[in-house]
mmCIF file of C-alpha atoms and ligand atoms in Angstrom:
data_model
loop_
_atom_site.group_PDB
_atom_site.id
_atom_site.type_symbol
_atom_site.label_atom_id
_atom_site.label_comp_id
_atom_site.label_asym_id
_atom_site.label_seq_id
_atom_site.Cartn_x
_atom_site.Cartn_y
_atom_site.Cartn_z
ATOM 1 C CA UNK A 1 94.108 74.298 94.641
ATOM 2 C CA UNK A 2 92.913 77.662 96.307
ATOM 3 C CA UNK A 3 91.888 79.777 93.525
ATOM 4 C CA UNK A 4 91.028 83.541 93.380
ATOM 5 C CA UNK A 5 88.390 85.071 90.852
ATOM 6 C CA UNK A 6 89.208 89.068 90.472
ATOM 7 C CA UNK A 7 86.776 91.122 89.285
ATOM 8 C CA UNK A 8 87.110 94.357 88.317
ATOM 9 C CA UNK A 9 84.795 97.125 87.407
ATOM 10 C CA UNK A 10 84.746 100.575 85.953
ATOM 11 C CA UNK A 11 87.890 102.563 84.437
ATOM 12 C CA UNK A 12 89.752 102.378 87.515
ATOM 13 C CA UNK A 13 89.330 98.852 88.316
ATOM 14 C CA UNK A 14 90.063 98.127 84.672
ATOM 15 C CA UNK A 15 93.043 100.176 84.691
ATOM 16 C CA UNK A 16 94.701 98.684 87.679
ATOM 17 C CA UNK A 17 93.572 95.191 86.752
ATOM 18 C CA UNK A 18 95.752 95.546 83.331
ATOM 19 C CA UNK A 19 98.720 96.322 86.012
ATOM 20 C CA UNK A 20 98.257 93.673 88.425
ATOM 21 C CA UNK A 21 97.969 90.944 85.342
ATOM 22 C CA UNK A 22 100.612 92.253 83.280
ATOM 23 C CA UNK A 23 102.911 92.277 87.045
ATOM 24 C CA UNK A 24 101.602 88.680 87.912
ATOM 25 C CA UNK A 25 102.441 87.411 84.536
ATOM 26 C CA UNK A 26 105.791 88.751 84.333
ATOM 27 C CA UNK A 27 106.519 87.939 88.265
ATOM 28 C CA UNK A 28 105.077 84.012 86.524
ATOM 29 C CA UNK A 29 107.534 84.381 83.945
ATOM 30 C CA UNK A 30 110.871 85.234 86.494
ATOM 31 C CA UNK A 31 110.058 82.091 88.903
ATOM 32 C CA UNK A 32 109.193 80.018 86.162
ATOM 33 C CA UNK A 33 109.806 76.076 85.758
ATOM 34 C CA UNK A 34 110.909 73.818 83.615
ATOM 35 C CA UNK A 35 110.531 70.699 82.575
ATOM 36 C CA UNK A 36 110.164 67.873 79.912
ATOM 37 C CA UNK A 37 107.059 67.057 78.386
ATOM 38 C CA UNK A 38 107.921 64.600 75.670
ATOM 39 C CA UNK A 39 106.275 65.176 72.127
ATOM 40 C CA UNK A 40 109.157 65.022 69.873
ATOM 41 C CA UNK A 41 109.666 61.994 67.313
ATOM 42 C CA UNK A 42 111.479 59.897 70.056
ATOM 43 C CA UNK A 43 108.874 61.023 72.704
ATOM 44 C CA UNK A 44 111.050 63.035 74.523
ATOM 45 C CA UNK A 45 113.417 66.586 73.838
ATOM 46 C CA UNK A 46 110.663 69.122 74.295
ATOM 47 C CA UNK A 47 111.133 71.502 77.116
ATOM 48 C CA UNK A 48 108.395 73.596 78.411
ATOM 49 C CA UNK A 49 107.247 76.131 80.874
ATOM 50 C CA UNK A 50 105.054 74.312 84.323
ATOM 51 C CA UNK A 51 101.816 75.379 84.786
ATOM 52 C CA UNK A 52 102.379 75.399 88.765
ATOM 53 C CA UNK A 53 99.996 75.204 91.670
ATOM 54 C CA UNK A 54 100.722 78.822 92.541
ATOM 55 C CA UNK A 55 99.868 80.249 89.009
ATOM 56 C CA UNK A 56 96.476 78.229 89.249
ATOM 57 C CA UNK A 57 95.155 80.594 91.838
ATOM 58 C CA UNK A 58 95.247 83.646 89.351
ATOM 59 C CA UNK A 59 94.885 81.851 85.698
ATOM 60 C CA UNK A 60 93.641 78.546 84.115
ATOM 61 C CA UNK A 61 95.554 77.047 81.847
ATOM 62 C CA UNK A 62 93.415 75.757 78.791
ATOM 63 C CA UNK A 63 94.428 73.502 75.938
ATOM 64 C CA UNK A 64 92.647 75.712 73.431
ATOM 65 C CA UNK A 65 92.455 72.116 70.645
ATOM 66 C CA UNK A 66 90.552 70.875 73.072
ATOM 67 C CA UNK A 67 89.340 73.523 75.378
ATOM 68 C CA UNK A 68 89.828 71.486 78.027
ATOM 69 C CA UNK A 69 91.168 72.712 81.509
ATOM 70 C CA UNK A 70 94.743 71.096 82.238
ATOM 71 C CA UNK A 71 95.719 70.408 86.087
ATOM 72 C CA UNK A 72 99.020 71.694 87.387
ATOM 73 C CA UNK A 73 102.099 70.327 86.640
ATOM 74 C CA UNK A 74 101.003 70.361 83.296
ATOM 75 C CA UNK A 75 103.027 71.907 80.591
ATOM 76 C CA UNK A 76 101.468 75.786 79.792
ATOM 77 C CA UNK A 77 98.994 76.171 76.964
ATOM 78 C CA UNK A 78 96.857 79.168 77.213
ATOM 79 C CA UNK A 79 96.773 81.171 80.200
ATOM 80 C CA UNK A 80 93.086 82.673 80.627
ATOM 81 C CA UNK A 81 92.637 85.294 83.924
ATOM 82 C CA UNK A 82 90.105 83.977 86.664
ATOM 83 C CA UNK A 83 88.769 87.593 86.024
ATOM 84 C CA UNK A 84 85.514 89.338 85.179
ATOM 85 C CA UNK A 85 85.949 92.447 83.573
ATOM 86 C CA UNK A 86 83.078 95.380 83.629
ATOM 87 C CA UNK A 87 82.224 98.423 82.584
ATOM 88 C CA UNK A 88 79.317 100.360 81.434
ATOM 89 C CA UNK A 89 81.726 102.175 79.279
ATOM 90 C CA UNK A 90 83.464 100.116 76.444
ATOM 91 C CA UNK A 91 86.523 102.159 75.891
ATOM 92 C CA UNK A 92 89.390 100.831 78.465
ATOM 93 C CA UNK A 93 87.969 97.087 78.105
ATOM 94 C CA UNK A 94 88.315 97.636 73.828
ATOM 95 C CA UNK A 95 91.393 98.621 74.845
ATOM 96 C CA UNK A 96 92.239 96.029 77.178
ATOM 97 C CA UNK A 97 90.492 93.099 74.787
ATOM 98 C CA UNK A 98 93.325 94.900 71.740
ATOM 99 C CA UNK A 99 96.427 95.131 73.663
ATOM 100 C CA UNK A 100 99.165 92.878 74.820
ATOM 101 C CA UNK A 101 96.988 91.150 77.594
ATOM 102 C CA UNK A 102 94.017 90.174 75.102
ATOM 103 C CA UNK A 103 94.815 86.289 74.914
ATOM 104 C CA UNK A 104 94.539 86.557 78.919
ATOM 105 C CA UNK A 105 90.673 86.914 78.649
ATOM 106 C CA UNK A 106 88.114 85.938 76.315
ATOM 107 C CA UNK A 107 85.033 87.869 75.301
ATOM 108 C CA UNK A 108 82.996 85.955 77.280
ATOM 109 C CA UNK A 109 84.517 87.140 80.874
ATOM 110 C CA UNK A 110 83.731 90.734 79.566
ATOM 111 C CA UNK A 111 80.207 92.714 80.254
ATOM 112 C CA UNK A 112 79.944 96.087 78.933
ATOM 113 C CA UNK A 113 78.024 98.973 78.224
ATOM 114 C CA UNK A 114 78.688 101.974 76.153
ATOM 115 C CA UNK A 115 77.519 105.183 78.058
ATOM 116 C CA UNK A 116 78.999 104.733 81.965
ATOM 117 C CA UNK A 117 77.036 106.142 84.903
ATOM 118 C CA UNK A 118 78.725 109.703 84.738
ATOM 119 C CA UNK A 119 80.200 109.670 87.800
ATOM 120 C CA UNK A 120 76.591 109.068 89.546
ATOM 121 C CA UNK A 121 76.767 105.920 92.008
ATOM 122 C CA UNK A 122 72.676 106.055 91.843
ATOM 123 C CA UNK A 123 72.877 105.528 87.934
ATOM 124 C CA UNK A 124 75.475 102.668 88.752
ATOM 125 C CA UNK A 125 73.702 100.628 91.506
ATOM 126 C CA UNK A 126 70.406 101.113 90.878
ATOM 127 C CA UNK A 127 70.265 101.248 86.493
ATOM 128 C CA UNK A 128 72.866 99.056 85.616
ATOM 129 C CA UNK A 129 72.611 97.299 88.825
ATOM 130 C CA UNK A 130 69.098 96.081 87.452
ATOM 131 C CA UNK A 131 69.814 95.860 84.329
ATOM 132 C CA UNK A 132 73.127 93.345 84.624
ATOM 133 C CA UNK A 133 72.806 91.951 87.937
ATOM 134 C CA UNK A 134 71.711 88.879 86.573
ATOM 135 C CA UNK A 135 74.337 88.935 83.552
ATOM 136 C CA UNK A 136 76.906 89.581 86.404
ATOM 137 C CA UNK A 137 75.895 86.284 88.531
ATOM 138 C CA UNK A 138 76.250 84.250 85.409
ATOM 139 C CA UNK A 139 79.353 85.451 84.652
ATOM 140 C CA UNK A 140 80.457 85.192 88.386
ATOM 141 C CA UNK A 141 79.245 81.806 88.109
ATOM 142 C CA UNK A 142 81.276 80.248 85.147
ATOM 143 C CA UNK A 143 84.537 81.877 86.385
ATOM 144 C CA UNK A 144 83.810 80.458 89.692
ATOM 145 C CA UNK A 145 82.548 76.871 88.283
ATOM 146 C CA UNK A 146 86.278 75.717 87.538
ATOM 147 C CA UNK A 147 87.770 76.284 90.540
ATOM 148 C CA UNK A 148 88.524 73.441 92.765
ATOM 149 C CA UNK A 149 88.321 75.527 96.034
ATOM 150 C CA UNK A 150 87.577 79.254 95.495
ATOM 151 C CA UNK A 151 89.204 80.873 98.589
ATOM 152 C CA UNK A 152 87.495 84.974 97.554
ATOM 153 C CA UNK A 153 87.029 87.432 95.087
ATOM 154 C CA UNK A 154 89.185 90.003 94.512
ATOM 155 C CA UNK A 155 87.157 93.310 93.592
ATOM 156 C CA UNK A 156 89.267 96.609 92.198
ATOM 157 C CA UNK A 157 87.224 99.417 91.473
ATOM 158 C CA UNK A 158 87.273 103.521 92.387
ATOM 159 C CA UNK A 159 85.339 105.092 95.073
ATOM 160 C CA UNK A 160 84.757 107.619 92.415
ATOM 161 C CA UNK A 161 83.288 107.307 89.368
ATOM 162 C CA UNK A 162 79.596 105.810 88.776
ATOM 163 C CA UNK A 163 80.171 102.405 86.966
ATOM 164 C CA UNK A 164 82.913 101.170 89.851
ATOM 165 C CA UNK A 165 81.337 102.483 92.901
ATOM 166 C CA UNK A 166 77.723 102.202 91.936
ATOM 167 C CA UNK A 167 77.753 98.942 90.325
ATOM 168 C CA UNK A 168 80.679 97.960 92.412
ATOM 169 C CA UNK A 169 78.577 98.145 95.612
ATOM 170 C CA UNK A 170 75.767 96.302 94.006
ATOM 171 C CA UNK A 171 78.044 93.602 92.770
ATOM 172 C CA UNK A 172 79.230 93.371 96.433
ATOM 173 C CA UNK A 173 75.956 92.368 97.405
ATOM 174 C CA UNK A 174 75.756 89.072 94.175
ATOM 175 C CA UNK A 175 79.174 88.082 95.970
ATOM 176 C CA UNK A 176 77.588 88.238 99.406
ATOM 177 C CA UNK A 177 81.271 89.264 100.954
ATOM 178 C CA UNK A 178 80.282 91.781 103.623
ATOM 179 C CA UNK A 179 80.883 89.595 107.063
ATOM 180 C CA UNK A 180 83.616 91.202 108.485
ATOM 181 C CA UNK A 181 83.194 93.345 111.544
ATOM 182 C CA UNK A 182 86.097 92.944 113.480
ATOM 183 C CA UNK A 183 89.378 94.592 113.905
ATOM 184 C CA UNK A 184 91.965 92.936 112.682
ATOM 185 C CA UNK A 185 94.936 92.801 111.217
ATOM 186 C CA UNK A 186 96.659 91.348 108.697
ATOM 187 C CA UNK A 187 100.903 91.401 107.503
ATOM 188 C CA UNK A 188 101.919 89.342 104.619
ATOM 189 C CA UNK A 189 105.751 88.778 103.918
ATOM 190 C CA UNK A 190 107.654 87.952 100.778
ATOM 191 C CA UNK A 191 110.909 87.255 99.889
ATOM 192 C CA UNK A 192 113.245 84.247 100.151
ATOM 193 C CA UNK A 193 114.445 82.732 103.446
ATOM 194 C CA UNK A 194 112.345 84.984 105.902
ATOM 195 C CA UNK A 195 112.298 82.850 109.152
ATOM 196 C CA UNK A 196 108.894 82.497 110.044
ATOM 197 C CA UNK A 197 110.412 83.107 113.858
ATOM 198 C CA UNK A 198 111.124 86.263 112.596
ATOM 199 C CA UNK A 199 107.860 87.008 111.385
ATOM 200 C CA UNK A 200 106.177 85.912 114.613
ATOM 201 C CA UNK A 201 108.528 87.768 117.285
ATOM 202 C CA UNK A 202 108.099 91.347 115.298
ATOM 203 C CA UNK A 203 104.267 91.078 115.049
ATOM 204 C CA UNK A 204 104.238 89.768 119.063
ATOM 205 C CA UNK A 205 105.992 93.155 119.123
ATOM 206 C CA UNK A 206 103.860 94.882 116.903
ATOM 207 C CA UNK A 207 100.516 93.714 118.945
ATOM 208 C CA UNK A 208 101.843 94.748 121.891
ATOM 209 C CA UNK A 209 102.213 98.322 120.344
ATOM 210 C CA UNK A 210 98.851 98.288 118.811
ATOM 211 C CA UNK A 211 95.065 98.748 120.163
ATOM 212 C CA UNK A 212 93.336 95.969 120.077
ATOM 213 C CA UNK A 213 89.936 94.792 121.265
ATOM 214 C CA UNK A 214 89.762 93.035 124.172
ATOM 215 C CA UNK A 215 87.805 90.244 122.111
ATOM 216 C CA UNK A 216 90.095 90.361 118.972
ATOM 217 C CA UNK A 217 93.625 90.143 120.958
ATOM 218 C CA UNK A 218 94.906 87.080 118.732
ATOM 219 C CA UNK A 219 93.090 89.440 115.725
ATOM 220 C CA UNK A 220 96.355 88.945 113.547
ATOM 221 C CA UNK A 221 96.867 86.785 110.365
ATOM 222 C CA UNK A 222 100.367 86.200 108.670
ATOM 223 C CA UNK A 223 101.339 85.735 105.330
ATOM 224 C CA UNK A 224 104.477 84.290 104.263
ATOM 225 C CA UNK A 225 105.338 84.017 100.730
ATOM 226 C CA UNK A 226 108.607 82.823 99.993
ATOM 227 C CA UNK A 227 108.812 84.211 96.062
ATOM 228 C CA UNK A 228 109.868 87.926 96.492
ATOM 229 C CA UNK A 229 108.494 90.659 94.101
ATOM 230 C CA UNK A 230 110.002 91.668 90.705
ATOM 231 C CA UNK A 231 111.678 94.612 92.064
ATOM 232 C CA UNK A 232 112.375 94.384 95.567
ATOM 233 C CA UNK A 233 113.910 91.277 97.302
ATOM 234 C CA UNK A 234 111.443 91.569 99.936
ATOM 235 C CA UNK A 235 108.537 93.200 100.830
ATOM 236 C CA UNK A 236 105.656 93.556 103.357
ATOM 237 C CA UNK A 237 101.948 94.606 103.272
ATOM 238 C CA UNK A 238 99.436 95.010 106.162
ATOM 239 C CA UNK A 239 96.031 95.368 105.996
ATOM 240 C CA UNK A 240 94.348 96.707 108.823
ATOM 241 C CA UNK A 241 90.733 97.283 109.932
ATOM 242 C CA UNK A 242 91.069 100.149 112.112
ATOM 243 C CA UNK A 243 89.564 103.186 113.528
ATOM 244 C CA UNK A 244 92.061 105.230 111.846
ATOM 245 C CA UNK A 245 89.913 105.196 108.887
ATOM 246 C CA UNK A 246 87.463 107.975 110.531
ATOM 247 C CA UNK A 247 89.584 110.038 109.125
ATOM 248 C CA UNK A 248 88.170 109.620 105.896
ATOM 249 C CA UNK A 249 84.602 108.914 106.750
ATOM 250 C CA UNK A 250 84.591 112.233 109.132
ATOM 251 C CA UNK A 251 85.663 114.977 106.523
ATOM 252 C CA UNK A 252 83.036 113.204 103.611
ATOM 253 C CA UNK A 253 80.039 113.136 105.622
ATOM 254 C CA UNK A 254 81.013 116.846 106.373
ATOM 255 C CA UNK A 255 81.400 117.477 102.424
ATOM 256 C CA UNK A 256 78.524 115.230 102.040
ATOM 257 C CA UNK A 257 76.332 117.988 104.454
ATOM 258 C CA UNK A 258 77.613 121.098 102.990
ATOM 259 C CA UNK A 259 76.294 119.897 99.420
ATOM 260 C CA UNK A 260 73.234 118.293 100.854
ATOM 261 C CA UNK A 261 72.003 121.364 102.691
ATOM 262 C CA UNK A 262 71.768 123.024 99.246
ATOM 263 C CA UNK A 263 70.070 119.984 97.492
ATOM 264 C CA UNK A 264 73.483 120.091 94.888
ATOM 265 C CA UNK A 265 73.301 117.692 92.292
ATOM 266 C CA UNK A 266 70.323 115.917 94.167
ATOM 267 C CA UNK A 267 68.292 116.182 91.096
ATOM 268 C CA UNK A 268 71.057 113.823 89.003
ATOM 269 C CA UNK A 269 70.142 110.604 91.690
ATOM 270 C CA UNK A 270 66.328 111.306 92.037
ATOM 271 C CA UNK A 271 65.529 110.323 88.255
ATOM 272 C CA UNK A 272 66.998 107.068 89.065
ATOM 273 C CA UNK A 273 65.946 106.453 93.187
ATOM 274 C CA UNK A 274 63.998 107.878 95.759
ATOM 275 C CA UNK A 275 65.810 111.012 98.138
ATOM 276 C CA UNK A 276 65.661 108.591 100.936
ATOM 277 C CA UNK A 277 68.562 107.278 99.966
ATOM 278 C CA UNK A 278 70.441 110.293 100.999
ATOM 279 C CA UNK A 279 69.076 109.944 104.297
ATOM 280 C CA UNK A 280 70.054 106.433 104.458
ATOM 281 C CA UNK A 281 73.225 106.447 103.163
ATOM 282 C CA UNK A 282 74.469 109.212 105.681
ATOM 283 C CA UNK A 283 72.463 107.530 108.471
ATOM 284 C CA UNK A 284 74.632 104.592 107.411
ATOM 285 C CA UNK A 285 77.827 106.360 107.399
ATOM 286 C CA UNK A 286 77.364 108.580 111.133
ATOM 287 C CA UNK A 287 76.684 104.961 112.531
ATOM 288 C CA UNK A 288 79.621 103.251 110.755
ATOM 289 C CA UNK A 289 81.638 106.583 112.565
ATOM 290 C CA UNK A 290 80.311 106.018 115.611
ATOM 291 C CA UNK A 291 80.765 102.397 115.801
ATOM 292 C CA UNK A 292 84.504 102.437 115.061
ATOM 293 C CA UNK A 293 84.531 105.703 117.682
ATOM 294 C CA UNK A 294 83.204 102.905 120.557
ATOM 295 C CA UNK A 295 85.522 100.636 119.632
ATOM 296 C CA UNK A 296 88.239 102.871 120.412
ATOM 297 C CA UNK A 297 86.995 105.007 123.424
ATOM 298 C CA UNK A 298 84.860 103.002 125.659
ATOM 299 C CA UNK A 299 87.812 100.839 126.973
ATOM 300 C CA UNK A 300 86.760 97.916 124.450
ATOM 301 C CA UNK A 301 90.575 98.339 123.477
ATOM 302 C CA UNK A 302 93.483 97.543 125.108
ATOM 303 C CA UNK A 303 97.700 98.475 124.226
ATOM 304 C CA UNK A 304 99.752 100.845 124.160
ATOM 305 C CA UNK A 305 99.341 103.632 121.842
ATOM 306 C CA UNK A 306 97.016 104.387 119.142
ATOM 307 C CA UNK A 307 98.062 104.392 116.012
ATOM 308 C CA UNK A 308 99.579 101.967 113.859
ATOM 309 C CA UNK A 309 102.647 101.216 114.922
ATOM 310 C CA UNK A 310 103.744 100.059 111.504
ATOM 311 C CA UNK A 311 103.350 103.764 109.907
ATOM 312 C CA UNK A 312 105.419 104.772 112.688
ATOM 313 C CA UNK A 313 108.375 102.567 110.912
ATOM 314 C CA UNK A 314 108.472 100.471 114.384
ATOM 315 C CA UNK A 315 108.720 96.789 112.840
ATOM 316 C CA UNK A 316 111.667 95.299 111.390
ATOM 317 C CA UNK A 317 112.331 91.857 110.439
ATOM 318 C CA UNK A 318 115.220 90.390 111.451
ATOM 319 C CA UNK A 319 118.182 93.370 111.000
ATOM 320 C CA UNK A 320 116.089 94.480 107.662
ATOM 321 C CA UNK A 321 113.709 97.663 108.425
ATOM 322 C CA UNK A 322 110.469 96.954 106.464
ATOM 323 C CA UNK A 323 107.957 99.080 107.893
ATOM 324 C CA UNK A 324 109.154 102.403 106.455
ATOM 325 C CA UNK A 325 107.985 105.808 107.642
ATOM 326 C CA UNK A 326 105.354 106.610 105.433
ATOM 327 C CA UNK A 327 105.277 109.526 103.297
ATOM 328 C CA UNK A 328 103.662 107.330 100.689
ATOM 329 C CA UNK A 329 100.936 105.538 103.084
ATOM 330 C CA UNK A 330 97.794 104.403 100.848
ATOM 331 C CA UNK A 331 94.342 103.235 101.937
ATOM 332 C CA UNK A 332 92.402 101.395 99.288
ATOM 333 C CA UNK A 333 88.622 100.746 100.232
ATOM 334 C CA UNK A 334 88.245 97.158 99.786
ATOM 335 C CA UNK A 335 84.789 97.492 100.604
ATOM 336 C CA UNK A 336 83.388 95.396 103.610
ATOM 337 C CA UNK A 337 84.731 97.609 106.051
ATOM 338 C CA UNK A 338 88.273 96.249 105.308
ATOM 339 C CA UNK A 339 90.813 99.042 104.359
ATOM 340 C CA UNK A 340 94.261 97.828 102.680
ATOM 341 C CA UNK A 341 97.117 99.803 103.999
ATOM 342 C CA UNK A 342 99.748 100.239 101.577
ATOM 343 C CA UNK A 343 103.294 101.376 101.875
ATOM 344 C CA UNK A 344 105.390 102.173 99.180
HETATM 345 N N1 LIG B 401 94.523 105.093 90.894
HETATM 346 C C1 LIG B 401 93.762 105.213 89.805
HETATM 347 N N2 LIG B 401 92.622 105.920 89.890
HETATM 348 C C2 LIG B 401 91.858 106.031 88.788
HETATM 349 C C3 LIG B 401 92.202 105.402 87.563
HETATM 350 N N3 LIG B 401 91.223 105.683 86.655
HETATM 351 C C4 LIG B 401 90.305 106.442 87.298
HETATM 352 N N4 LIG B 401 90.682 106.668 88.584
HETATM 353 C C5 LIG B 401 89.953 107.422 89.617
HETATM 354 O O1 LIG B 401 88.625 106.908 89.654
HETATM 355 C C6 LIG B 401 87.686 107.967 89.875
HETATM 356 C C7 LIG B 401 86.699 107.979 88.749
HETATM 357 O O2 LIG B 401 86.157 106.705 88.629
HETATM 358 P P1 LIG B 401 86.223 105.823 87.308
HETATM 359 O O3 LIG B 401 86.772 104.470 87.682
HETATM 360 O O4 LIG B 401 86.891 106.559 86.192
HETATM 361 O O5 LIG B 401 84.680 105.739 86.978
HETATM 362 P P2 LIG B 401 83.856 104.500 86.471
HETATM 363 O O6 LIG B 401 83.832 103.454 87.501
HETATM 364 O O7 LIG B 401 84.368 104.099 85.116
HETATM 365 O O8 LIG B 401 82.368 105.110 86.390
HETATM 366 P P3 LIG B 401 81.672 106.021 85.256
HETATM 367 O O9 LIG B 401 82.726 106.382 84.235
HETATM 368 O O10 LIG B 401 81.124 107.172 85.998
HETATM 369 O O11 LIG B 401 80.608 105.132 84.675
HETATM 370 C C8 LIG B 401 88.479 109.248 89.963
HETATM 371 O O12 LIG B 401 88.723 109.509 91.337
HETATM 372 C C9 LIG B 401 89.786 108.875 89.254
HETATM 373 O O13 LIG B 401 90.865 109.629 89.742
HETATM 374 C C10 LIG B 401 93.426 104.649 87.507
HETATM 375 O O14 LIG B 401 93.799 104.080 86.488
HETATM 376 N N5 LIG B 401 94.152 104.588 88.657
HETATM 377 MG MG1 LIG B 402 83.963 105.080 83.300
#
């Protein structure tokens, strides 16, 4: 088994956590299987639903008579998330913990406050950040415990906000996930009967189209999933470390100046930390700029173009166009340096 353990802080990462579980169960539910698990007077008759290898990389599936964890292939009990749920606020996580997805989780894989960090990352990382980082490693700890072979962690929260990206950069540091420094990239298929020939020819296209370093040529991973999504019969997502993300770091550390020449709102992270950190973190951010600036002028690229060929709407897989031209392109910060690239 290759199990994942999401965790997901603040409103937003609560928020979009109650969509991805709610999707994952009811994507679960379409590809389910059946079989018969005996039980009835004769020992046999009873149909029910397969707790499948697949399923056990999101959920467990517990026999709640016995609370014991059942392997797959067993018949489904009680689905519990492989999730952690935080925030310093209680309101979305009551909400989540009353709604339809409450059996998914049990009060135990929640840790809450009731105030939040008011939008200030300095009340998020460094007071609640003291204050829970050890509750967070235990809880980290007993979701990770029953997996056979934990593969990552799956971390949603906002860039906004205090709880998600204060907190959520501290938590970053429990999970000990930031060792990736390469470009790369990364395309994962689904849908039923993709050739994998297919997959392989239009990403040798899509390298040759792309900028890569010199040392990261083979820098591509593929994903091939065979079970499409609920409402598409395929689909395709790439997530890309790339330069192209300066364009986002460029314009904030020039909002970040025209604040910080004034002092604004300083005053709101110096009762919790010391100024430097202002100092640091831009220090932290011009070199992050100019790093992924070297890696795309001083020749330690090679390819044609530079841009992602894939936003250009370039790829297709076999006849099917799957790279669409982007009006709806969406980066999500998954921390690490790693940006997702979504299309939709
Ligand atoms: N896409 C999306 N963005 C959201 C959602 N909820 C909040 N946001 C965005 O998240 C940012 C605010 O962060 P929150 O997640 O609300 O803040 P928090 O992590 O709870 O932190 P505090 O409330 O300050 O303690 C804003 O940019 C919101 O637009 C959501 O459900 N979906
Ligand atoms: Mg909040």
């Amino acid at each position: 088994m290759r199990e994942i353990v999401t965790i997901q802080v603040g409103q937003c990462g609560n928020q979009i956590g109650r969509s991805f579980w709610s999707r994952a169960l009811h994507e679960h539910a379409a590809n389910s299987h059946y079989a018969d698990f005996g039980g009835g007077e004769g020992g046999e008759g009873r149909t029910g639903a397969v707790f499948s290898e697949s399923m056990s990389t999101f959920f467990r599936n517990v026999d709640m008579t016995t609370k014991g964890e059942m392997a797959p292939g067993s018949e489904i009990r009680d689905l519990k998330a492989r999730a952690c749920l935080i925030d310093m606020e209680d309101g979305v996580l009551s909400e989540t913990m009353r709604g339809p997805l409450k059996d998914l989780f049990t009060s135990a894989q929640v840790m809450s406050d009731v105030s939040g960090a008011g939008n200030n990352w300095a009340h998020g990382f460094y007071e609640y950040g003291n204050q829970y980082g050890d509750q967070f490693l235990e809880l980290v700890r007993s979701q990770a415990e029953p997996c056979d072979s934990l593969q990552s962690f799956f971390l949603m929260h906002s860039l906004g906000g205090g709880t998600g990206s204060g907190l959520g950069t501290k938590l970053l540091e429990g999970c000990n996930i930031r060792n990736s420094s390469v470009l790369a990239c990364g395309v994962f298929v689904r849908g039923k009967g993709i050739p994998i020939s297919d997959v392989n020819s239009n990403v040798a296209r899509l390298q040759s189209e792309l900028r890569m370093p010199r040392w990261n040529r083979e820098g591509f991973k593929i994903g091939l999933c065979e079970v499409p999504g609920l409402d598409h019969q395929s689909s395709i997502m790439s997530l890309c470390n790339s330069e192209i993300i300066n364009s986002v770091f460029v314009p904030l550390s020039e909002r970040f100046y025209k604040l910080y020449r004034r002092k604004a709102n300083v005053h709101h992270y110096t009762q919790f930390c010391d100024g430097g950190i202002f100092d640091e973190a831009i220090g932290n951010l011009e070199n992050l700029i100019e790093e992924y600036k070297a890696v795309g002028g001083r020749g330690e690229v090679e390819g044609r173009g530079g841009e992602i060929a894939a936003a250009r709407g370039r790829a297709h897989l076999g006849r099917q166009r799957v790279f669409k031209q982007a009006e709806g392109v969406g980066v999500l910060d998954l921390g690490c340096g790693m940006y997702c690239v979504i299309y939709v």
